[in-house]
Short mmCIF file of C-alpha atoms in Angstrom, two decimals:
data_model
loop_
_atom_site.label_atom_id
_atom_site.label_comp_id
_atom_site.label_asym_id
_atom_site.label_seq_id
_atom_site.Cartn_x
_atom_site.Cartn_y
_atom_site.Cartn_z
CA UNK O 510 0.00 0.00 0.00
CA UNK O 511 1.49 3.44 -0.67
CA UNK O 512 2.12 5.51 2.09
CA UNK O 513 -0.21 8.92 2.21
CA UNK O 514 2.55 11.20 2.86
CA UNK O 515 6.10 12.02 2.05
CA UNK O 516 6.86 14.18 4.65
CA UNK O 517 5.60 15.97 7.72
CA UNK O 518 5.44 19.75 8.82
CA UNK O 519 4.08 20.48 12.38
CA UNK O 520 2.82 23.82 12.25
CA UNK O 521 2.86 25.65 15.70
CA UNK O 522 3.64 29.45 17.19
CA UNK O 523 6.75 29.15 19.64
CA UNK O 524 5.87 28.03 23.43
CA UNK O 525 3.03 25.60 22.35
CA UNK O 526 4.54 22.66 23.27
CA UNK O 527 6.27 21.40 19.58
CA UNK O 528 9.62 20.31 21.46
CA UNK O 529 7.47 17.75 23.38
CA UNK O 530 5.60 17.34 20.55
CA UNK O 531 8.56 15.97 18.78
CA UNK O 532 10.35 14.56 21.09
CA UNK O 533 7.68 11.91 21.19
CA UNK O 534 7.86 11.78 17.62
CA UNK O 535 11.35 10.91 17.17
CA UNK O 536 10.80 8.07 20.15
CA UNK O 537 8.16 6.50 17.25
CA UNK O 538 10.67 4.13 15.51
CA UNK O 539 10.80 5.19 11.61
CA UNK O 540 9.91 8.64 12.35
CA UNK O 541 12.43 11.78 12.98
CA UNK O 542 11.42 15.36 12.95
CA UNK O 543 14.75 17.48 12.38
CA UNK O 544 13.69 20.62 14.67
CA UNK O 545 13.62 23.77 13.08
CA UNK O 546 14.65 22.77 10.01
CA UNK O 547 14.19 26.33 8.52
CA UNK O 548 14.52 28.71 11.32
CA UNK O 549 16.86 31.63 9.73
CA UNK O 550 19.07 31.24 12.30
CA UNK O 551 20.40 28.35 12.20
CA UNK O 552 19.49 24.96 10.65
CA UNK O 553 17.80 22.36 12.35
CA UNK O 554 19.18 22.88 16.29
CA UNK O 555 20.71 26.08 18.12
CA UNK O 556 24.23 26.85 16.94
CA UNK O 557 24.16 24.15 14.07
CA UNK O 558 25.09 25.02 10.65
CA UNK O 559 24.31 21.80 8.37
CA UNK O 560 21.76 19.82 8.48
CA UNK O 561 21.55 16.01 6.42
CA UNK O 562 24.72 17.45 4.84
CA UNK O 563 23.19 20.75 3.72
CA UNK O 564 24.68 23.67 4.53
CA UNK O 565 22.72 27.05 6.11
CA UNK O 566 23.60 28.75 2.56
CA UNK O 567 22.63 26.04 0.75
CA UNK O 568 19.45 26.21 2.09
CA UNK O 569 18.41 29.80 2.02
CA UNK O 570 19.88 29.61 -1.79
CA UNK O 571 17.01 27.09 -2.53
CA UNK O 572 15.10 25.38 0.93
CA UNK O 573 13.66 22.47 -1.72
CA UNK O 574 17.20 21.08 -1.79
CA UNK O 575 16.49 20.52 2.01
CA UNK O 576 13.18 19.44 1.67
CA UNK O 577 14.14 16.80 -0.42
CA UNK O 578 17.00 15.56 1.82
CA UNK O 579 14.47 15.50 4.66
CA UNK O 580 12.21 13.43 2.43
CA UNK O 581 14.70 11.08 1.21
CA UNK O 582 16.67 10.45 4.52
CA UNK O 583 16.30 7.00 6.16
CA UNK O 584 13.03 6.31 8.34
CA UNK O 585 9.73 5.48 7.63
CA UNK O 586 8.50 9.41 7.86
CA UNK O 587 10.60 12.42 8.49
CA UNK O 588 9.94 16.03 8.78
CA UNK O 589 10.49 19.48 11.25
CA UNK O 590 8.60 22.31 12.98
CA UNK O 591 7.75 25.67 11.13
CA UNK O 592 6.97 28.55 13.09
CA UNK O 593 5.73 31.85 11.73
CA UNK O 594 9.14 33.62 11.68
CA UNK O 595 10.20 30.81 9.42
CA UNK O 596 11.40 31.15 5.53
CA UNK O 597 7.94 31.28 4.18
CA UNK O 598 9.18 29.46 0.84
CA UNK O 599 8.60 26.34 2.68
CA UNK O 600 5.05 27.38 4.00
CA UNK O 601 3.81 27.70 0.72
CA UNK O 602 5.13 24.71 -0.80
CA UNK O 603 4.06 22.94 1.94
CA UNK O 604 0.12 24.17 1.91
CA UNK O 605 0.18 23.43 -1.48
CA UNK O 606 1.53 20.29 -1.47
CA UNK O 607 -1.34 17.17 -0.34
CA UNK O 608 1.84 14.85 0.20
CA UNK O 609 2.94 16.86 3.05
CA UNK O 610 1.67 15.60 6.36
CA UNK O 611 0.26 19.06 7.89
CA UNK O 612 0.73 18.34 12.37
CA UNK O 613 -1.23 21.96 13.89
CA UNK O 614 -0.18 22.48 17.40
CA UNK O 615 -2.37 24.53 19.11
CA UNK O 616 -2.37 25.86 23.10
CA UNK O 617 -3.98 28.96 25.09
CA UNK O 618 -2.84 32.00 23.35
CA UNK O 619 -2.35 33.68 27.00
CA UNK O 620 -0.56 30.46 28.52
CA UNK O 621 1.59 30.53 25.43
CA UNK O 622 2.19 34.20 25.44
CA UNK O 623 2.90 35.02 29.32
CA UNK O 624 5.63 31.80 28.35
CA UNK O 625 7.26 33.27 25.39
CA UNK O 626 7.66 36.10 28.22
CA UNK O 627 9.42 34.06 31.22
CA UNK O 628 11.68 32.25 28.52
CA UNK O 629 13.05 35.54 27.02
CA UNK O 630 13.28 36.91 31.04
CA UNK O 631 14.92 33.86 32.17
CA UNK O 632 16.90 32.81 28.90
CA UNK O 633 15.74 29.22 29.64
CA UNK O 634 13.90 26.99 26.70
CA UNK O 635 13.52 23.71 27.92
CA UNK O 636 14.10 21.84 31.07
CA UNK O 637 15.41 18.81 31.86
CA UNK O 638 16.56 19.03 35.25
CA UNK O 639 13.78 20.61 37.80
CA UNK O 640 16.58 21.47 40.05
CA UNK O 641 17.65 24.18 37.16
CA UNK O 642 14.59 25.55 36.77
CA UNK O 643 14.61 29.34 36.82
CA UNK O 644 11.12 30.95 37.57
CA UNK O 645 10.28 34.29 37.28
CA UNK O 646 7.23 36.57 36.98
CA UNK O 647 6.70 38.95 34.32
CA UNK O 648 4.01 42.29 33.77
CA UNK O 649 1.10 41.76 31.51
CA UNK O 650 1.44 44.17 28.57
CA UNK O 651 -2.24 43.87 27.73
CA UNK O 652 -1.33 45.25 23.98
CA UNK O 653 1.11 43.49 23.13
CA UNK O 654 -0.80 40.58 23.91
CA UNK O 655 -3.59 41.76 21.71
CA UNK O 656 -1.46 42.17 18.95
CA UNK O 657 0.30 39.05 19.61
CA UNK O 658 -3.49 37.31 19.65
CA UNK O 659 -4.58 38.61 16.45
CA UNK O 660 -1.57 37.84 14.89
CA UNK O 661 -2.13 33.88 16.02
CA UNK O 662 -5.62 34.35 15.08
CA UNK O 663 -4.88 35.10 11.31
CA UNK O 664 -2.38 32.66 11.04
CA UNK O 665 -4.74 29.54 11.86
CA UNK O 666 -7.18 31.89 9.58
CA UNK O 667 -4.85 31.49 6.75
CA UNK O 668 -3.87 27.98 7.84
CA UNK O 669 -7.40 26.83 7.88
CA UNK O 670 -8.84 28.61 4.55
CA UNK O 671 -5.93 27.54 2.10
CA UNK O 672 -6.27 23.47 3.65
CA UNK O 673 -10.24 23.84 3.07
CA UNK O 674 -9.65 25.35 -0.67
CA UNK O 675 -7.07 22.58 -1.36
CA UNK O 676 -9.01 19.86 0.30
CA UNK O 677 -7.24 18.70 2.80
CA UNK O 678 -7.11 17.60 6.21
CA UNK O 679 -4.66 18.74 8.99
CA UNK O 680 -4.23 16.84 12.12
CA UNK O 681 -4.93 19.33 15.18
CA UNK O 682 -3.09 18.51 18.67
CA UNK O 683 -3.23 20.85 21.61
CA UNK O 684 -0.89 21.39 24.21
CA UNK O 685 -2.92 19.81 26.92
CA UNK O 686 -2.99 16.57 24.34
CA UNK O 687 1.02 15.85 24.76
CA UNK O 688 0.54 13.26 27.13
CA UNK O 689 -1.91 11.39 26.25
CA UNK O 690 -0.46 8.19 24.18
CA UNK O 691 -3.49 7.34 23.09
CA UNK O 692 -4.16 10.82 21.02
CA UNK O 693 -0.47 10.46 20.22
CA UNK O 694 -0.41 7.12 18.82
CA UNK O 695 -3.44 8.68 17.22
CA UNK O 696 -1.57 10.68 15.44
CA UNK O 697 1.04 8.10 14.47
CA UNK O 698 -1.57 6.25 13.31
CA UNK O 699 -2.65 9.44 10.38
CA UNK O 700 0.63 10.01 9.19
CA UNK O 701 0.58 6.15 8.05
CA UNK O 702 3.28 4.68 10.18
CA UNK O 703 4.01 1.30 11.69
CA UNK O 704 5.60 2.28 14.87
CA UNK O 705 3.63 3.12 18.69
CA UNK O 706 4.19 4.89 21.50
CA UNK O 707 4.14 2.79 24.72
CA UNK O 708 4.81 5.55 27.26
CA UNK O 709 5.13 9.48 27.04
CA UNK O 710 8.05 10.81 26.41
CA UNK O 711 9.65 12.45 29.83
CA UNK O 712 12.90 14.04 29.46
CA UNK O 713 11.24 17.73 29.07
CA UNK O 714 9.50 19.09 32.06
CA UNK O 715 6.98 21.52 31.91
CA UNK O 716 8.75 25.06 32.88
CA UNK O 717 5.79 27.03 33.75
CA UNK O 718 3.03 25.44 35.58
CA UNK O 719 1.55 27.57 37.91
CA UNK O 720 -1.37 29.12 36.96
CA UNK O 721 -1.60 31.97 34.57
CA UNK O 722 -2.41 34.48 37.49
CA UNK O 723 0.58 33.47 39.43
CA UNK O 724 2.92 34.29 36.97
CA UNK O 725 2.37 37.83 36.41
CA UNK O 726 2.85 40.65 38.57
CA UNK O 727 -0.08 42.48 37.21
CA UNK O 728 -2.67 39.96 38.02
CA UNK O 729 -5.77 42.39 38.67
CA UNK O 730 -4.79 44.68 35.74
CA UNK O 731 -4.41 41.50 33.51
CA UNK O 732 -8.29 40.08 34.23
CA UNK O 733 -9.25 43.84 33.65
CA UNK O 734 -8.27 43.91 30.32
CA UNK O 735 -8.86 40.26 29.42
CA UNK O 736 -12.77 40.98 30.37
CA UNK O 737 -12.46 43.37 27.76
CA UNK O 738 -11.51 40.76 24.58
CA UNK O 739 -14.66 39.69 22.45
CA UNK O 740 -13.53 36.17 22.30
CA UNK O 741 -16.99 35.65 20.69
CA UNK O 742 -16.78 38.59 18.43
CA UNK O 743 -20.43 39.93 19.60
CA UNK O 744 -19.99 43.40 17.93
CA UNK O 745 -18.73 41.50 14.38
CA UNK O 746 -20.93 42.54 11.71
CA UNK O 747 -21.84 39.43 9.92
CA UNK O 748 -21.16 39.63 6.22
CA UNK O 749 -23.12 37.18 4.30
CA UNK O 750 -23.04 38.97 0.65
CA UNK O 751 -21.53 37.35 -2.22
CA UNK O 752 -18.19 38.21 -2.87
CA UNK O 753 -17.70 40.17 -6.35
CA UNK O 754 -15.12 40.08 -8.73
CA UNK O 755 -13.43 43.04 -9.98
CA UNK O 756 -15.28 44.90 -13.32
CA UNK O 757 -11.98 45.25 -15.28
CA UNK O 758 -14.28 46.15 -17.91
CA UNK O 759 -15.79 48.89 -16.34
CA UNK O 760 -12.54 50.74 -15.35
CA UNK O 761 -12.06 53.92 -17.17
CA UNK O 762 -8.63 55.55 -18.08
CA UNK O 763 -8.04 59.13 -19.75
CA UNK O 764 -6.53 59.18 -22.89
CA UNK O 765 -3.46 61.42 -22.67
CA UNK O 766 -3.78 61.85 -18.46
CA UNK O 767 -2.64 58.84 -16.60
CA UNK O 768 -5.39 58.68 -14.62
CA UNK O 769 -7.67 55.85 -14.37
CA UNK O 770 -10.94 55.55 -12.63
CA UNK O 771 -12.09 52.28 -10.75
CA UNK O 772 -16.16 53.04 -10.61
CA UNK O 773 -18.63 51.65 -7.74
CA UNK O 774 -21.24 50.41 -9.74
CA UNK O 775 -24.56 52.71 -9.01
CA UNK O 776 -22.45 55.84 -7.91
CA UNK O 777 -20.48 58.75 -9.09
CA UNK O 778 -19.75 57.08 -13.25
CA UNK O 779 -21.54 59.96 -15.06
CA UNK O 780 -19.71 63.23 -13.22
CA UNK O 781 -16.22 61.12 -12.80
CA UNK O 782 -16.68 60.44 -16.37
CA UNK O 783 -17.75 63.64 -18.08
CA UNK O 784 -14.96 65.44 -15.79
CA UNK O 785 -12.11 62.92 -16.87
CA UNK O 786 -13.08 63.92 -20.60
CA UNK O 787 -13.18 67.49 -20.20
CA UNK O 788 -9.61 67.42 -18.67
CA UNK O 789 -8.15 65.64 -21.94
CA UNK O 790 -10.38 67.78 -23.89
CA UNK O 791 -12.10 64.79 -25.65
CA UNK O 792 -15.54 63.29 -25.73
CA UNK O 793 -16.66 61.02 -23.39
CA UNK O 794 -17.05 58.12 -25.65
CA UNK O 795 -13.09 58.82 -26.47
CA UNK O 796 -12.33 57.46 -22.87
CA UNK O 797 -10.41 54.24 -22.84
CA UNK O 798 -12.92 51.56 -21.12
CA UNK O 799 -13.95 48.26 -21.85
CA UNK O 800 -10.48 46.54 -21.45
CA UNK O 801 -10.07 42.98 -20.21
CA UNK O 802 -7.66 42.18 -17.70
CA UNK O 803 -4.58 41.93 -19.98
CA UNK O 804 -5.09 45.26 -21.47
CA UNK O 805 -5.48 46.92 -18.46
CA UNK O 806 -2.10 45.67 -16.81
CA UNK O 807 -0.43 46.80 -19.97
CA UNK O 808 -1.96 49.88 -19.24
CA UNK O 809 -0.55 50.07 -15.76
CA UNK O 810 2.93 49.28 -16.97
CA UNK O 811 2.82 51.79 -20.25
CA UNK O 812 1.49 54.50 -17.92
CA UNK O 813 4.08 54.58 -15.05
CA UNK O 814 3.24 57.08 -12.84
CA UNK O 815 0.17 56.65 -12.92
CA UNK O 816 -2.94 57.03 -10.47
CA UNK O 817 -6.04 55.02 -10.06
CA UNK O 818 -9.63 56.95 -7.93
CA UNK O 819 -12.64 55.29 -6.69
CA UNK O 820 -15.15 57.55 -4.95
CA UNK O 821 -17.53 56.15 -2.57
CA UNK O 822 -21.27 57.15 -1.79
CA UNK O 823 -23.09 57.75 1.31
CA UNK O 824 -24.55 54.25 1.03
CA UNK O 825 -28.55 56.17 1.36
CA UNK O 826 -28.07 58.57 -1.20
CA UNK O 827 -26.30 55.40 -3.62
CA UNK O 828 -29.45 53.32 -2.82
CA UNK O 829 -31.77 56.11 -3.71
CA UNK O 830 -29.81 56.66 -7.07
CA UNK O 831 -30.41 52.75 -7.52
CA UNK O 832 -34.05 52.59 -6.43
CA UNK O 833 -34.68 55.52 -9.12
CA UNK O 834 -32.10 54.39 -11.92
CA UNK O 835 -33.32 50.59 -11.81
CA UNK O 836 -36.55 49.87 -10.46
CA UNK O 837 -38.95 52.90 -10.69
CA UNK O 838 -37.70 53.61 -13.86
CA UNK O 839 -38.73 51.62 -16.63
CA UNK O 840 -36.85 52.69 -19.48
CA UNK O 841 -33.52 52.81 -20.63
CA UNK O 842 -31.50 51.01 -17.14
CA UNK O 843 -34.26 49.46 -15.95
CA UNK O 844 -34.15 46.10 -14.58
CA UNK O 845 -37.94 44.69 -15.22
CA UNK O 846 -38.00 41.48 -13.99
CA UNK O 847 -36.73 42.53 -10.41
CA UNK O 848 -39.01 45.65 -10.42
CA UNK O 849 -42.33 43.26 -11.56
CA UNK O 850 -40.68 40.78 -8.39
CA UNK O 851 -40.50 43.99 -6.06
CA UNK O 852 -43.92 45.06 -7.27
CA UNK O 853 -46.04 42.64 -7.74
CA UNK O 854 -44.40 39.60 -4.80
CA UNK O 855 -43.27 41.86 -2.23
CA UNK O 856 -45.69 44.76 -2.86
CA UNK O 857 -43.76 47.57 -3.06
CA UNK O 858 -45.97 50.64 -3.92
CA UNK O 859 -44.88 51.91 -7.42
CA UNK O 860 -47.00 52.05 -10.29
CA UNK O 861 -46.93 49.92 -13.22
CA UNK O 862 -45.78 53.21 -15.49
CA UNK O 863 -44.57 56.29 -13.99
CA UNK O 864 -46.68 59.14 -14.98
CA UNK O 865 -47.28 62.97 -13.92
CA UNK O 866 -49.98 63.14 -11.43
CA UNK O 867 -50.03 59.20 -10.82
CA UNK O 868 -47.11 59.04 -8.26
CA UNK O 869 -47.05 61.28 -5.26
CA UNK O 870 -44.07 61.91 -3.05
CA UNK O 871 -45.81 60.57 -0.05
CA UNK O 872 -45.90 57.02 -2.29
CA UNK O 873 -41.92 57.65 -3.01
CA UNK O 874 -41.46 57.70 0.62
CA UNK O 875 -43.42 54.42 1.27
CA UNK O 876 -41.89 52.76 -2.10
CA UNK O 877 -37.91 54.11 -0.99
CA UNK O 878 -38.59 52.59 2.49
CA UNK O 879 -39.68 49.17 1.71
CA UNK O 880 -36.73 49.11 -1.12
CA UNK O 881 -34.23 49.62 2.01
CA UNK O 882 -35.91 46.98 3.95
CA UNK O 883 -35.64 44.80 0.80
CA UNK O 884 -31.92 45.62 0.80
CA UNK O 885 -31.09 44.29 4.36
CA UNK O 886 -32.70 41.05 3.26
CA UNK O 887 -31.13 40.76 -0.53
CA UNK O 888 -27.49 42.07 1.27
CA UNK O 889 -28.51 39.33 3.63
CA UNK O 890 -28.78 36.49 0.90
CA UNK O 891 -32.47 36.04 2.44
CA UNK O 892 -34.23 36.81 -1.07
CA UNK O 893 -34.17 35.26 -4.60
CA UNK O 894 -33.21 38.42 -6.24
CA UNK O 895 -29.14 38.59 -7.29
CA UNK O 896 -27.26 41.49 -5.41
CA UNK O 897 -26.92 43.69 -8.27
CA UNK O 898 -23.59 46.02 -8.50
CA UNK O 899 -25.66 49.25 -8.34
CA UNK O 900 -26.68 48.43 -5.07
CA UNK O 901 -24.12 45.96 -3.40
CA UNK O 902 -22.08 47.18 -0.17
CA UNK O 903 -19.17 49.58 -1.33
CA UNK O 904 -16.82 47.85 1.05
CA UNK O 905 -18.03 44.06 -1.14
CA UNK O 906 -16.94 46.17 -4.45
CA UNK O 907 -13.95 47.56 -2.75
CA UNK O 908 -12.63 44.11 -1.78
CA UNK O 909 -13.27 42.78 -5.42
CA UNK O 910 -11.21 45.34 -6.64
CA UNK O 911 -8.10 44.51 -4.66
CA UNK O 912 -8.29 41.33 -5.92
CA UNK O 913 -6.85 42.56 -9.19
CA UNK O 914 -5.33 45.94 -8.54
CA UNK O 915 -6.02 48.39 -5.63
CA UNK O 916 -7.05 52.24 -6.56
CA UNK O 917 -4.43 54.37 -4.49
CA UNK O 918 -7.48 57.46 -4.09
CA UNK O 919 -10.42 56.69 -2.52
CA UNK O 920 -12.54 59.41 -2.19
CA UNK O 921 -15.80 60.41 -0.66
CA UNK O 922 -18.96 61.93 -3.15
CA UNK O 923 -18.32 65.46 -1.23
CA UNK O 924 -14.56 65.70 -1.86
CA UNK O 925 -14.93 65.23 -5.53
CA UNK O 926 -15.82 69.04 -6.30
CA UNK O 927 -12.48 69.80 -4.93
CA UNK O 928 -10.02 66.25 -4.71
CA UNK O 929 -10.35 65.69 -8.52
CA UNK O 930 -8.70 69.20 -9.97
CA UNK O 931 -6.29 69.07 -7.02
CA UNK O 932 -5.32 65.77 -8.31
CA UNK O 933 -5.21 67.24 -11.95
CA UNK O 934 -3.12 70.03 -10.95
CA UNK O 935 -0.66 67.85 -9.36
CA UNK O 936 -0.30 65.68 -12.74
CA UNK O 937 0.50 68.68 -14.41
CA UNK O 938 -3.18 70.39 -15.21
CA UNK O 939 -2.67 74.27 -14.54
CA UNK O 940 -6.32 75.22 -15.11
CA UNK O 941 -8.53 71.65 -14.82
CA UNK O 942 -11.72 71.92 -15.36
CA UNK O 943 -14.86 71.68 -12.09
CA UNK O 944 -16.10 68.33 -12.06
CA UNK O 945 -20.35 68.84 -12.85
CA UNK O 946 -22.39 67.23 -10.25
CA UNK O 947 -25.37 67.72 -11.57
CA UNK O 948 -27.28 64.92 -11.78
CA UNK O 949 -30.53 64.62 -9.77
CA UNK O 950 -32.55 61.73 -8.76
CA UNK O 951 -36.11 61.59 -10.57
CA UNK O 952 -39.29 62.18 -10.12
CA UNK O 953 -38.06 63.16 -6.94
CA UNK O 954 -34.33 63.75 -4.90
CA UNK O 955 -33.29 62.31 -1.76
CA UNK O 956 -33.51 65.58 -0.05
CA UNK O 957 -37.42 65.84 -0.95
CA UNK O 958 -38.10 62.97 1.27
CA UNK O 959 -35.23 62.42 3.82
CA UNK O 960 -35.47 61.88 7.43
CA UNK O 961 -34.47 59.66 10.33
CA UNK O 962 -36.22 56.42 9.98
CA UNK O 963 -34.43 56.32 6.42
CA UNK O 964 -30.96 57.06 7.37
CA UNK O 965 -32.01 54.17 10.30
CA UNK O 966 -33.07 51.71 7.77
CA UNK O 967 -30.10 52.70 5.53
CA UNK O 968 -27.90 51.81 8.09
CA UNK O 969 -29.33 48.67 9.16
CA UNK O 970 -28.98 47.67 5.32
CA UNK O 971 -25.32 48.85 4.88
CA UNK O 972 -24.27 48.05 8.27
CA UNK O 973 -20.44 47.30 7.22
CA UNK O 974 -20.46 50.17 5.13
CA UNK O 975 -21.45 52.42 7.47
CA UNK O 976 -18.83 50.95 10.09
CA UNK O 977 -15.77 50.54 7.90
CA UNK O 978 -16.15 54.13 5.91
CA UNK O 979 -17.69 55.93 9.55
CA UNK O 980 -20.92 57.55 7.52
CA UNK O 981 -22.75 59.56 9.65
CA UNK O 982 -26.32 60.91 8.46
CA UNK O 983 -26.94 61.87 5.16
CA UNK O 984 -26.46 65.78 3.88
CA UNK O 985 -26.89 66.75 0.67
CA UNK O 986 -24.00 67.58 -1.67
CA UNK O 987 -24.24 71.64 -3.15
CA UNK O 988 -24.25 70.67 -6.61
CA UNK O 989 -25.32 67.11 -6.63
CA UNK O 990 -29.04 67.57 -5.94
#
């Protein structure tokens, strides 16, 4: 039968537990794990400078010379420990590779933090002798450990998304799990070997086990600020919108200007437009748009020096624009099989044609209100209607864009009057033209209905939006109404 794996990596942040971890390892017969194999520091153990007859250059130069050795070298199953500060070659060629055993060590971020600590305090990193233990206490620096618990947190992230988009399975072991022999045999047992554990490995001692209040001289300050950690992320805003992918196509770059602009679908395209071909002094239809992805990179390197805007919306006024542009409307942009959905299934109040006299303002207010409570349930994937680009989240569109390139100007609807010929000026515009804003909603504007309970159900649509770009309430723009 062939053997699953080639080789094993166990992945694990420093003070977890991986030397006991592999010291039971290597006492599996057929099985060595060479240490730290990749540290940058040295190669394998502390002060050694080969490894399997590879030398510290030799490896940096190219690490797959000593992955193969480590493969290759006698045993039924080798492999070493990767921590985060390792050469990050080897992480990626390891997540990508299914023949590559994938061991994740895990342990109490705050045990294994508050250890790091004592370790670099008392210069001590294992123990085999109790009687040379060296304790010591050491203050609770409640930031650092919440930067050092976000950075764990979006390493098993990473760890965990690109396994699940390759398919496959890591083995998970926690710290409290390294002396159990039946979990470790467990383990020997997935990585497809013959040989058992019969006892646990003893020759490291635990170094630290007093309880985590006893080993800081902080205690009361540290409980204070570990009461204040959402370990169950309660004010998360839960983000169950499709992801987009970047329009390429949409992107629109001046002809002689290296400027390009990177539109939100269902915001500022007409006055960004018309303003990008007044600067070159060319019609609009002489802008340079509907590029695939190719043509726009060559773009990016023909144009160095170049500069790339997006301008985002104040998501009520964008979903007004939308409601208007796509669904009351019913000629040229309309979208008629979601307005007869919205109409005629969920009862929205507009008419089947828009006339003069037939359509009141007090029925836009109704109509714009239940289109915002549709919203929070399309945004929320809780309708059969797609999330259209005219009306998806700007922070969704944003995202999808820096999946292909990111624009380096992101501006808001009221800085465009005055960002956009600043930014001409500075790539070498003397006298640009005033962008026209210009461009009000119909049969009636945003400012002819507005109050409170829409900005409230706005917000409750757009909730990222309105927390990761910090809109307040709606105001209209001088210029834009």
């Amino acid at each position: 039968m062939t053997p699953q794996f080639d080789y094993f990596i166990i992945l694990a942040a420093m003070r977890t537990g991986s030397n006991l971890l592999e010291a039971n390892l290597n006492a599996i017969e057929g099985v060595t794990s060479y240490g730290e194999a990749f540290n940058p520091h040295f190669i394998g153990r502390l002060k050694s400078d080969t490894l399997l007859g590879i030398s510290v250059e030799e490896r940096d130069r190219d690490p797959s010379t000593l992955l193969e050795a480590i493969r290759q070298a006698p045993g039924e199953l080798n492999g070493f420990r990767l921590f985060q500060g390792h050469d990050p070659r080897v992480l990626e060629s390891a997540l990508g590779d299914p023949r590559c055993a994938k061991i994740i060590l895990t342990r109490n971020p705050l045990d294994s933090f508050i250890s790091l600590k004592i370790a670099r305090e008392t210069k001590q990193w294992q123990l085999k002798n109790i009687k040379r233990r060296r304790e010591a206490q050491v203050e609770f620096d409640a930031e650092a450990f919440m930067k050092y618990l976000n950075r764990q947190h979006e390493y098993h992230l990473m760890l965990s998304q690109r396994l699940q988009q390759s398919g496959q399975a890591p083995f998970y072991i926690a710290y409290e799990d390294l002396n159990q022999v039946h979990l470790l045999n467990g383990l020997a047992a997935w990585l497809g070997v013959s040989g058992r554990l019969s006892t646990i490995d003893e020759t490291l001692k635990p170094q630290n086990p007093e309880p985590a209040l006893a080993k800081v001289t902080n205690p009361d300050e540290m409980e204070q600020a570990l009461s204040q950690i959402d370990s169950f992320n309660l004010h998360s805003t839960p983000n169950f919108e499709p992801r987009r992918r970047p329009l390429v196509a949409n992107y629109v770059a001046a002809p002689k200007t290296p400027l390009m602009y990177m539109p939100i679908r269902g915001g500022m395209e007409s006055p960004v437009t018309r303003w990008m071909a007044a600067l070159d002094h060319v019609d609009v239809e002489q802008l340079l748009t509907n590029q695939n992805r190719k043509q726009t990179r060559q773009w990016f390197l023909s144009n160095p020096g170049h500069r790339k805007v997006t301008v985002l919306q104040h998501p009520l006024a964008r979903a007004h624009r939308a409601f208007c542009r796509h669904i009351l409307n019913t000629g040229s942009g309309a979208y008629p099989k979601i307005r007869h959905v919205l109409r005629n299934r969920l009862k929205i109040p507009i008419p089947g044609q828009l006339r003069d006299g037939n359509y009141p303002v007090e029925q836009h207010y109704e109509a714009f209100s239940a289109f915002l409570t549709f919203l929070r349930q399309n945004l929320a994937q809780q309708t059969a209607i797609r999330v259209d680009a005219a009306w998806c989240s700007q922070s969704q569109a944003l995202e999808g864009m820096a999946s292909f390139a990111l624009p380096d100007l992101i501006l808001r609807e009221d800085e465009v009057a005055t960002a956009l010929p600043d930014l001409a000026r500075r790539m070498g515009h003397s006298t640009p033209p005033l962008p026209d804003l210009s461009e009000p909603d119909t049969p009636f504007t945003l400012a002819d209905i507005y109050d409170d309970k829409l900005e409230t159900l706005a917000a409750q649509a757009y909730q990222r939006d309105y927390m990761q770009f910090g809109f307040g309430p709606w105001k209209p723009i001088r210029g834009a109404e």
